[in-house]
Short mmCIF file of C-alpha atoms in Angstrom, two decimals:
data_model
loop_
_atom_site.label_atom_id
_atom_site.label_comp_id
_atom_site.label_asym_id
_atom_site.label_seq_id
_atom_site.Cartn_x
_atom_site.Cartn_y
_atom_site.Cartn_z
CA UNK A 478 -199.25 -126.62 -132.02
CA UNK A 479 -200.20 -122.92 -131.05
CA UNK A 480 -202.86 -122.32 -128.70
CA UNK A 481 -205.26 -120.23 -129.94
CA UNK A 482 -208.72 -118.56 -127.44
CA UNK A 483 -211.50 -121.47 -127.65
CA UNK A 484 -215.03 -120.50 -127.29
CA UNK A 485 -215.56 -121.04 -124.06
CA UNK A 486 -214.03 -118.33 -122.49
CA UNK A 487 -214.49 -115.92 -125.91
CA UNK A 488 -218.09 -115.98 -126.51
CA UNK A 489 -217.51 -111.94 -127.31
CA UNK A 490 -215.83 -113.99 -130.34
CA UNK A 491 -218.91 -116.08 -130.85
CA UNK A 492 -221.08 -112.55 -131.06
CA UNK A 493 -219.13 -111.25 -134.04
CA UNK A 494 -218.96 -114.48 -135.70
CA UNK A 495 -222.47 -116.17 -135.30
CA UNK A 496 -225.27 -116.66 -138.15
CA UNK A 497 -228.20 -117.95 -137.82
CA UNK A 498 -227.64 -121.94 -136.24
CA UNK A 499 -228.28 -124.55 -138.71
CA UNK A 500 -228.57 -128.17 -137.71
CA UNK A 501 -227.79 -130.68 -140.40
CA UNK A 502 -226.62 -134.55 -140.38
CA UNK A 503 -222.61 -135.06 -140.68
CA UNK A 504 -220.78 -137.38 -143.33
CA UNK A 505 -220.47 -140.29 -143.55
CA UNK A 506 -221.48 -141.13 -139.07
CA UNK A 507 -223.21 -143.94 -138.52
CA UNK A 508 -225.69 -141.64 -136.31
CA UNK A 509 -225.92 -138.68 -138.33
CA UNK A 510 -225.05 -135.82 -135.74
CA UNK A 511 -226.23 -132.18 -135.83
CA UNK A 512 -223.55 -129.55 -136.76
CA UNK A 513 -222.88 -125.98 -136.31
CA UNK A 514 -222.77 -124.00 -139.08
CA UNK A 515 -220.97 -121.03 -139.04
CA UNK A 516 -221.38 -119.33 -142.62
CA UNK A 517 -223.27 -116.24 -143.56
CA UNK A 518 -223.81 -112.37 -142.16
CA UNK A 519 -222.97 -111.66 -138.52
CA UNK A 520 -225.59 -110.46 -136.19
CA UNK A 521 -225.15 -106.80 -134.50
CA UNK A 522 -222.43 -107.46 -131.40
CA UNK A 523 -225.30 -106.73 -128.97
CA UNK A 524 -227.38 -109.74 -130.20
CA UNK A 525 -227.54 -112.67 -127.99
CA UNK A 526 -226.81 -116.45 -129.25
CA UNK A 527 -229.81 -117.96 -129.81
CA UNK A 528 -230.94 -121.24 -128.03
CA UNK A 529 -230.48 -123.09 -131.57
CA UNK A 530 -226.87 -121.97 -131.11
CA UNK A 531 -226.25 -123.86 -127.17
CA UNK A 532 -228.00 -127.13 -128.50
CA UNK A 533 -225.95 -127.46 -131.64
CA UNK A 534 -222.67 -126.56 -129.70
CA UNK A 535 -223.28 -129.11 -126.76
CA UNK A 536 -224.10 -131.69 -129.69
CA UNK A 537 -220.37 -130.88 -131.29
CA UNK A 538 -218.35 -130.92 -127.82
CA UNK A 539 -220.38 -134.18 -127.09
CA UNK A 540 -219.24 -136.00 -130.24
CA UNK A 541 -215.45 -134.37 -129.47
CA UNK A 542 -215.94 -135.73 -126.13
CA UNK A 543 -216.72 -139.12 -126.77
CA UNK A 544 -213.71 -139.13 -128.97
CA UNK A 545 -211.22 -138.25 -126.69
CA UNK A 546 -212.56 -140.41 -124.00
CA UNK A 547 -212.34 -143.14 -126.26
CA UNK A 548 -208.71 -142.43 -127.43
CA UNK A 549 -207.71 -141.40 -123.33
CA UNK A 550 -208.95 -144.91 -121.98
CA UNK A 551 -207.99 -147.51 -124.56
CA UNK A 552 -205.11 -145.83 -124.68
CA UNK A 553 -203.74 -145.39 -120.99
CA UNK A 554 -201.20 -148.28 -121.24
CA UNK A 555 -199.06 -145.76 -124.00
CA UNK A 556 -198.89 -142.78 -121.72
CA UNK A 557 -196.83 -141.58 -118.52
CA UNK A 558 -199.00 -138.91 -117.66
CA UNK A 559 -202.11 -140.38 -116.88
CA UNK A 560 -205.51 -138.62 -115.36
CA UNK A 561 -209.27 -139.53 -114.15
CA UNK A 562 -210.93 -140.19 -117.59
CA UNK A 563 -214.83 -139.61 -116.89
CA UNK A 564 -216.68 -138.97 -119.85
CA UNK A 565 -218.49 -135.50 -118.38
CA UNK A 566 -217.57 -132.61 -120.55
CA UNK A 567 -218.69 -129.21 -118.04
CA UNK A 568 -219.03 -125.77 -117.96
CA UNK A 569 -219.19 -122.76 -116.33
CA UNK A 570 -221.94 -120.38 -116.77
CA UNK A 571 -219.37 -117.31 -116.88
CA UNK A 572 -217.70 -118.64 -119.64
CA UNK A 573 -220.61 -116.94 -121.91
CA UNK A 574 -221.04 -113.21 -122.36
CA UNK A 575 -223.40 -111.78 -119.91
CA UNK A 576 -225.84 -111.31 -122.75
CA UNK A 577 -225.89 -114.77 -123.64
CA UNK A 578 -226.25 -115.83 -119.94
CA UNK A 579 -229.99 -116.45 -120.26
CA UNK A 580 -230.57 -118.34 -123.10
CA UNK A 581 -227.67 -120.74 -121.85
CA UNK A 582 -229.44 -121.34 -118.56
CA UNK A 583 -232.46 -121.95 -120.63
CA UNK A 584 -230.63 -124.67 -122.64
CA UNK A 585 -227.95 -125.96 -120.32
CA UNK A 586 -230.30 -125.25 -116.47
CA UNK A 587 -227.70 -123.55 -114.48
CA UNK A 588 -228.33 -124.10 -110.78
CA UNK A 589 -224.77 -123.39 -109.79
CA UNK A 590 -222.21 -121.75 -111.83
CA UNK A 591 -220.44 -124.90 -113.20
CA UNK A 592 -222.70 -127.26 -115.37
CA UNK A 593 -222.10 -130.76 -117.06
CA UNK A 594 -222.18 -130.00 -120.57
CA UNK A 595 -223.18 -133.48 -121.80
CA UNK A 596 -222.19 -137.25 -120.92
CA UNK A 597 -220.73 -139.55 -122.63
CA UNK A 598 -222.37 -142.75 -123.62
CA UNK A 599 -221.17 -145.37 -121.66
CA UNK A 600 -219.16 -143.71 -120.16
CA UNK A 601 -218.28 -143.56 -116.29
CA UNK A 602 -220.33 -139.97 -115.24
CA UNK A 603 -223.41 -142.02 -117.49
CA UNK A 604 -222.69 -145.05 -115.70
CA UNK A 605 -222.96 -143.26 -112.41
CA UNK A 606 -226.26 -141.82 -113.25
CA UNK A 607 -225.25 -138.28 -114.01
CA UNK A 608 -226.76 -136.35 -116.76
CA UNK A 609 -226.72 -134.01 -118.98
CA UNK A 610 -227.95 -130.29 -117.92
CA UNK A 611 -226.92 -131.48 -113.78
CA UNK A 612 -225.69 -128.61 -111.75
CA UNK A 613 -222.40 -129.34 -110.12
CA UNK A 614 -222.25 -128.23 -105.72
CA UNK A 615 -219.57 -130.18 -104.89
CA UNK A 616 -216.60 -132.08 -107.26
CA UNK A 617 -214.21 -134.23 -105.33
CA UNK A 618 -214.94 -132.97 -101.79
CA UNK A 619 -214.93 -129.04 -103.06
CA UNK A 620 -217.60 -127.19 -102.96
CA UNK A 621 -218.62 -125.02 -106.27
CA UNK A 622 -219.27 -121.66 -106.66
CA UNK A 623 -223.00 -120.52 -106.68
CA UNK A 624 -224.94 -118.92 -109.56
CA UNK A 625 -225.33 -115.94 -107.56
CA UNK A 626 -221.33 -115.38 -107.50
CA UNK A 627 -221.38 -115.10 -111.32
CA UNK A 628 -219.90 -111.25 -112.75
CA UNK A 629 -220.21 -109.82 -115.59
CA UNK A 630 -216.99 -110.50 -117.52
CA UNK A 631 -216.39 -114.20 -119.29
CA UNK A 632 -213.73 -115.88 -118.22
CA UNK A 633 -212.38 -119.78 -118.11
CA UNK A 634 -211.62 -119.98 -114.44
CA UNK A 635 -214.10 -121.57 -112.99
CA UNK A 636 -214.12 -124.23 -115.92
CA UNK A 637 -210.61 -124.93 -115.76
CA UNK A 638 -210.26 -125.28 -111.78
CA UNK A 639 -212.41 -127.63 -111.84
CA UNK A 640 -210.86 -129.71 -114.83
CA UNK A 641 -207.44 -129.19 -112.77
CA UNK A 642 -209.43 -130.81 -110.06
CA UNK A 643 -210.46 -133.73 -111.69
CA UNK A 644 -207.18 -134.25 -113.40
CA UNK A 645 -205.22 -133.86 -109.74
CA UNK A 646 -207.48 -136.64 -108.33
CA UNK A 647 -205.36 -140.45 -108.60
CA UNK A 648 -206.13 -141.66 -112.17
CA UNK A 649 -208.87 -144.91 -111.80
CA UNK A 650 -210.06 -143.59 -108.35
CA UNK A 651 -213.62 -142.77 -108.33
CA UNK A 652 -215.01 -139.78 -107.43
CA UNK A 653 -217.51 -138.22 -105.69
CA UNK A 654 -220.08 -135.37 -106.72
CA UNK A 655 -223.11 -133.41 -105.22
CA UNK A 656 -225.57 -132.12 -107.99
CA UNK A 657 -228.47 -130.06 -108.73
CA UNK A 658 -230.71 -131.36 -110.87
CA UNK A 659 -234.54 -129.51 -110.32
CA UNK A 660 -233.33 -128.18 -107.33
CA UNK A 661 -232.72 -131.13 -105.81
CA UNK A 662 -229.27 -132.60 -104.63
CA UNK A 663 -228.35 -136.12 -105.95
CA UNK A 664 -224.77 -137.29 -104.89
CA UNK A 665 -223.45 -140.13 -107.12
CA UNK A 666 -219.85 -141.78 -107.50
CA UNK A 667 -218.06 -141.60 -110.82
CA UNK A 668 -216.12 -144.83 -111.40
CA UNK A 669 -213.44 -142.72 -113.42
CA UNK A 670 -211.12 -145.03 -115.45
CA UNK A 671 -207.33 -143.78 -115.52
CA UNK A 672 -206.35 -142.17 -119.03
CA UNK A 673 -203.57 -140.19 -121.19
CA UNK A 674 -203.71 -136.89 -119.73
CA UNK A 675 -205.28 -134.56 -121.71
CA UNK A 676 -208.75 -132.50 -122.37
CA UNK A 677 -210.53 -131.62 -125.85
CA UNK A 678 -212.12 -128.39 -126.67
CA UNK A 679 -213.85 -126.94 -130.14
CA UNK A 680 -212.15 -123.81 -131.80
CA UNK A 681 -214.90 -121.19 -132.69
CA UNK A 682 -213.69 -119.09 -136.09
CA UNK A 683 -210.69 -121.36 -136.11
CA UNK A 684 -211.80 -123.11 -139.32
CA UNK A 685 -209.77 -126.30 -140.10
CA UNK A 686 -207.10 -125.26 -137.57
CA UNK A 687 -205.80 -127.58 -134.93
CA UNK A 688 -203.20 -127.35 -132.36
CA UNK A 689 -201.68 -129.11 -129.21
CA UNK A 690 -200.06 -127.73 -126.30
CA UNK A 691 -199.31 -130.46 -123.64
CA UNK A 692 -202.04 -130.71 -121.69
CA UNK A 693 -205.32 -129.70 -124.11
CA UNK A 694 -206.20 -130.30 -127.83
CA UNK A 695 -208.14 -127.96 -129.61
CA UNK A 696 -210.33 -128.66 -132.79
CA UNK A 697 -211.55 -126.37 -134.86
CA UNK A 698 -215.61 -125.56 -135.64
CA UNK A 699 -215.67 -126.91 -139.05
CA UNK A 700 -214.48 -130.36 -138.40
CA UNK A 701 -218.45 -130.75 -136.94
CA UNK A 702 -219.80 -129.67 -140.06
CA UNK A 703 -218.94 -132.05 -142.80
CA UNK A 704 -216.82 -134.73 -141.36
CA UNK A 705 -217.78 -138.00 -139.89
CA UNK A 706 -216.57 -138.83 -136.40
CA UNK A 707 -214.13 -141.28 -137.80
CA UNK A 708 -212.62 -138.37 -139.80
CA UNK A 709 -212.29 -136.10 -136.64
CA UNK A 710 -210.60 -138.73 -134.30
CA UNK A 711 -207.52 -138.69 -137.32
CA UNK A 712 -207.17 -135.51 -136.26
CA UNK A 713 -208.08 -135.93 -132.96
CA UNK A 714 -205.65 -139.07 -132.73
CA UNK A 715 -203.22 -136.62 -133.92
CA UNK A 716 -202.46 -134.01 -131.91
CA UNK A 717 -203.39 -136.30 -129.17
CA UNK A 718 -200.06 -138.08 -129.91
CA UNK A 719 -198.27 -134.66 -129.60
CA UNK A 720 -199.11 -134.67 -126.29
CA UNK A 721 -197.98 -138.13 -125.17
CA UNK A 722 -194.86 -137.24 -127.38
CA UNK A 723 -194.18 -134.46 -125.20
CA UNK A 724 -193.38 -132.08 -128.13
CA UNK A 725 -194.00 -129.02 -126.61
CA UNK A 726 -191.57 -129.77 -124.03
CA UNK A 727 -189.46 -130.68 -126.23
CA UNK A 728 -189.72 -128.22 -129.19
CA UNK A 729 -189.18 -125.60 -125.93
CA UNK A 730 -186.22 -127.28 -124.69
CA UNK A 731 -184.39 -127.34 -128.01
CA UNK A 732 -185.41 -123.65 -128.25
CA UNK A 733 -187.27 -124.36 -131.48
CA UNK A 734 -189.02 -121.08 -132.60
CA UNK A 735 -192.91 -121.27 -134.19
CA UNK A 736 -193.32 -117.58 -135.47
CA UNK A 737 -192.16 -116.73 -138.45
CA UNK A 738 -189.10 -118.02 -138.25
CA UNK A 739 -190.90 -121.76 -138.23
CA UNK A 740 -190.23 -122.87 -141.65
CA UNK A 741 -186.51 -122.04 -141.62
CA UNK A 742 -183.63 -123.89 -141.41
CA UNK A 743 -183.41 -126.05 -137.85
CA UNK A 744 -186.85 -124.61 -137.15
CA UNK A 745 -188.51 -125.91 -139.99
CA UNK A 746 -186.66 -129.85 -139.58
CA UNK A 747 -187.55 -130.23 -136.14
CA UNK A 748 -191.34 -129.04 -135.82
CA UNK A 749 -191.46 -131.15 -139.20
CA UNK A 750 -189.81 -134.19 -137.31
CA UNK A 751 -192.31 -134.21 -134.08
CA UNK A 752 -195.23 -134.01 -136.74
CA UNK A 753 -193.85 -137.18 -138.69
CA UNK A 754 -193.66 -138.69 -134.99
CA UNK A 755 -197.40 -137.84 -134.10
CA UNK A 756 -198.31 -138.75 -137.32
CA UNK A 757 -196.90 -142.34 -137.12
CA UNK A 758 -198.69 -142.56 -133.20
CA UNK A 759 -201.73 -141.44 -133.98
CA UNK A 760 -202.60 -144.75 -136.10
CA UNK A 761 -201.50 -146.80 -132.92
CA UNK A 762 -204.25 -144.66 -130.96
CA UNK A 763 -206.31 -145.14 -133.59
CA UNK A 764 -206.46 -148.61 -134.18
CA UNK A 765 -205.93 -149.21 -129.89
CA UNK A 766 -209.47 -147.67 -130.07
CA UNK A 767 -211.06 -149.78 -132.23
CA UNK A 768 -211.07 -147.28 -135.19
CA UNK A 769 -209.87 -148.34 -138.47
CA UNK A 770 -206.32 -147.47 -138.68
CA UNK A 771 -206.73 -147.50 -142.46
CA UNK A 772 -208.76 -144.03 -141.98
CA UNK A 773 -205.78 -142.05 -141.53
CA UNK A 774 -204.37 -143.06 -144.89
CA UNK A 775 -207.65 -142.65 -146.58
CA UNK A 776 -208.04 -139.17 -144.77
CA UNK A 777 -205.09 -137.68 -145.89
CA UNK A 778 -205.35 -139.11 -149.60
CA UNK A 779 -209.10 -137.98 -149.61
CA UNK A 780 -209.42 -134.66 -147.90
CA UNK A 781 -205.22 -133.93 -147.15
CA UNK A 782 -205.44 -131.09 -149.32
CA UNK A 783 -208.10 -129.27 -147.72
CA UNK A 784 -206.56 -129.53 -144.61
CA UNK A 785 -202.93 -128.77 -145.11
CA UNK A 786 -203.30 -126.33 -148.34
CA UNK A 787 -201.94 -128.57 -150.93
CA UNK A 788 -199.29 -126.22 -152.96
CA UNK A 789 -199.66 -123.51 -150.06
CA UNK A 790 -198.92 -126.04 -147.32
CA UNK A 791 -196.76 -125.41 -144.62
CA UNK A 792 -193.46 -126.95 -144.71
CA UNK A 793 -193.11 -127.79 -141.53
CA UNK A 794 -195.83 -130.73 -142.45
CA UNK A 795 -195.34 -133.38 -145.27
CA UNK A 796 -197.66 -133.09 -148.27
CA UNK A 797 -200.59 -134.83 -148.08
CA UNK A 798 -199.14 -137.46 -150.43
CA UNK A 799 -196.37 -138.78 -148.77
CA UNK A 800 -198.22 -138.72 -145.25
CA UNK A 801 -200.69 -141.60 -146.34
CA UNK A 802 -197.72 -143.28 -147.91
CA UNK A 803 -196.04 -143.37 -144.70
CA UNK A 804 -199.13 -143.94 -142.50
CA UNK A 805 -199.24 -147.20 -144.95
CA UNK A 806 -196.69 -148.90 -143.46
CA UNK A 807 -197.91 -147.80 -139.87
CA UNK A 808 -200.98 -149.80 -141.03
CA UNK A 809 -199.40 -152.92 -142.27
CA UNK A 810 -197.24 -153.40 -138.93
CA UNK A 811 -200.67 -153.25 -137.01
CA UNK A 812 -202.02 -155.31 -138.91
CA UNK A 813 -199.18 -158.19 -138.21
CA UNK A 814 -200.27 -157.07 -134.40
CA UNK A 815 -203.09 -158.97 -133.13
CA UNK A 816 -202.73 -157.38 -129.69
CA UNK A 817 -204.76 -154.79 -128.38
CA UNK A 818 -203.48 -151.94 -127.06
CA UNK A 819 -200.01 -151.87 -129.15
CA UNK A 820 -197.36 -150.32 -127.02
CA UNK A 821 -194.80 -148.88 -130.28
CA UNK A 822 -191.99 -149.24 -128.46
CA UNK A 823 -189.68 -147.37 -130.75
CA UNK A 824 -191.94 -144.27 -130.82
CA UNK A 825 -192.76 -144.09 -127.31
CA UNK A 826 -189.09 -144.07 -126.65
CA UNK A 827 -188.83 -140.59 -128.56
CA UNK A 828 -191.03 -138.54 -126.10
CA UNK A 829 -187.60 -138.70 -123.46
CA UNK A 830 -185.05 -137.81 -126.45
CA UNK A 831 -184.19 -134.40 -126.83
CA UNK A 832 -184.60 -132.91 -130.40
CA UNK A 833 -181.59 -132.55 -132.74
#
């Protein structure tokens, strides 16, 4: 549950890191998506991303995107912190090194500095008629900065005031925006639906690696390589449900440490307890959203040791074994569940009881 830099405010990360872009179809998805790739030799730190690089990136954070939205809506009823679900994942253009600026306004057609990333199918921003590449001038009554106002160092802020905007507006109210889209301004309404507060972002150089801290769940890069969407959203689904658990909080307020003193003793028993707890929500979620709930069974039986290490696991996680066997009997009381969403009363209950 550590929270570790995510792309979008460390593409100086990205230029160290980044290959050549390859686009290739993802296991096992019913639309086979494009994926980043991010094996092979570095480029020199003064080479820009190339355009490849923006299209396969906005193709990831779209399928993580539709995931959480999914998970967020049909799952409102299970969570007391709710938020404006819309379906919009954005941008800002100063999230990307300066020498990386241009080819993202080639791909993504900055007018202003903050940018909708991609929209969700179905969704509300693509039921209100926005789309992807629009220019956003004015989010919930406040106007954005313009391109012009853009420096030379990357940073988050602009990105994340405006998700704290959106998030601060009353969960199911709609909401107004002003965009650019060829220069011209088109003002629609976004019939946001009210949903478990949290947002989703990709982990560049992060490998398997996924974490939680409250309020945003990060997934790292290679999830979008080989991994069907069903696969992601058990992990997804996962540290989703330590957010609506609260364990942050609560790991803090039973002054749990997570350095290197995780593994021992009380440490060790209670981070191990809070993942148990997400693990046994996150098949609720799952199944509340119409996925299969026997996927997160299968996923830990099938690819369990690639994820947690097998012998070289951390101990504050149960092997990869005894998770599916557990998750089993998750899946056999949904299935004696007809209704849609499930409210687990007797897991809920945990996210208000301190840890012991």
């Amino acid at each position: 549950m550590r929270l570790k830099a995510v792309y979008q405010g460390c593409m100086s990360i990205v230029m160290r890191l980044l290959p050549a872009v390859l686009l290739s179809a993802g296991a096992a998805s019913a639309v086979p998506p494009p994926s980043v790739s991010l094996a092979g030799a570095a480029p020199a730190p003064a080479e820009a991303p190339p355009r490849a690089f923006f299209e396969a990136l906005r193709a990831a954070d779209l399928r993580l995107a539709t995931i959480g939205y999914r998970l967020t809506s049909a799952n409102a009823a299970l969570c007391d912190r709710l938020q404006p679900q819309i379906g919009m994942p954005i941008h800002a253009l100063n999230q990307y090194n300066a020498d990386a600026r241009p080819n993202a306004i080639g791909v993504f057609g900055f007018e202003t500095r903050l940018g909708v990333e991609a929209v969700v199918a179905d969704g509300p921003a693509a039921r209100a008629g926005v789309r992807s590449g629009d220019s956003i001038q004015l989010l919930a009554g406040k106007r954005q900065p313009g391109i012009g106002a853009t420096d030379a160092v990357e940073t988050p802020a602009d990105r994340d005031a405006a998700e704290a905007l959106i998030a601060a507006q009353p969960p199911g109210a709609p909401i107004a925006m002003t965009v650019l889209r060829d220069g011209r301004a088109v003002t629609v309404s976004i019939p946001a639906v009210a949903g478990c507060r949290s947002r989703f972002e990709i982990l560049l150089g992060s490998g398997l690696d996924a974490s939680a801290d409250g309020a945003v769940v990060q997934i790292g890069e290679k999830y979008f390589e080989g991994y069907s969407d069903a696969e992601i959203a058990v992990i997804v689904a996962h540290e989703l449900a330590h957010n609506i658990l609260r364990h942050r909080d609560r790991l803090d307020a039973a002054k749990i440490s997570r350095g290197l003193m995780a593994e021992l003793g009380r440490n060790g028993r209670l981070i191990r307890q809070t993942e148990d707890e997400a693990d046994r929500l996150s098949v609720y979620l799952l199944a509340n959203a119409g996925y299969d709930p026997r996927s997160a069974p299968q996923f830990w039986r099938e690819k369990g040791g690639t994820i947690d290490g097998g012998l070289f696991r951390s101990r504050t996680h149960a092997s990869s074994k005894a998770r599916a066997t557990a998750l089993d009997a998750v899946v056999q009381d949904i299935a004696r569940r007809p209704e849609r969403p499930i409210l687990p009363a007797d897991v809920l209950a945990l996210r208000t009881q301190p840890l012991r």
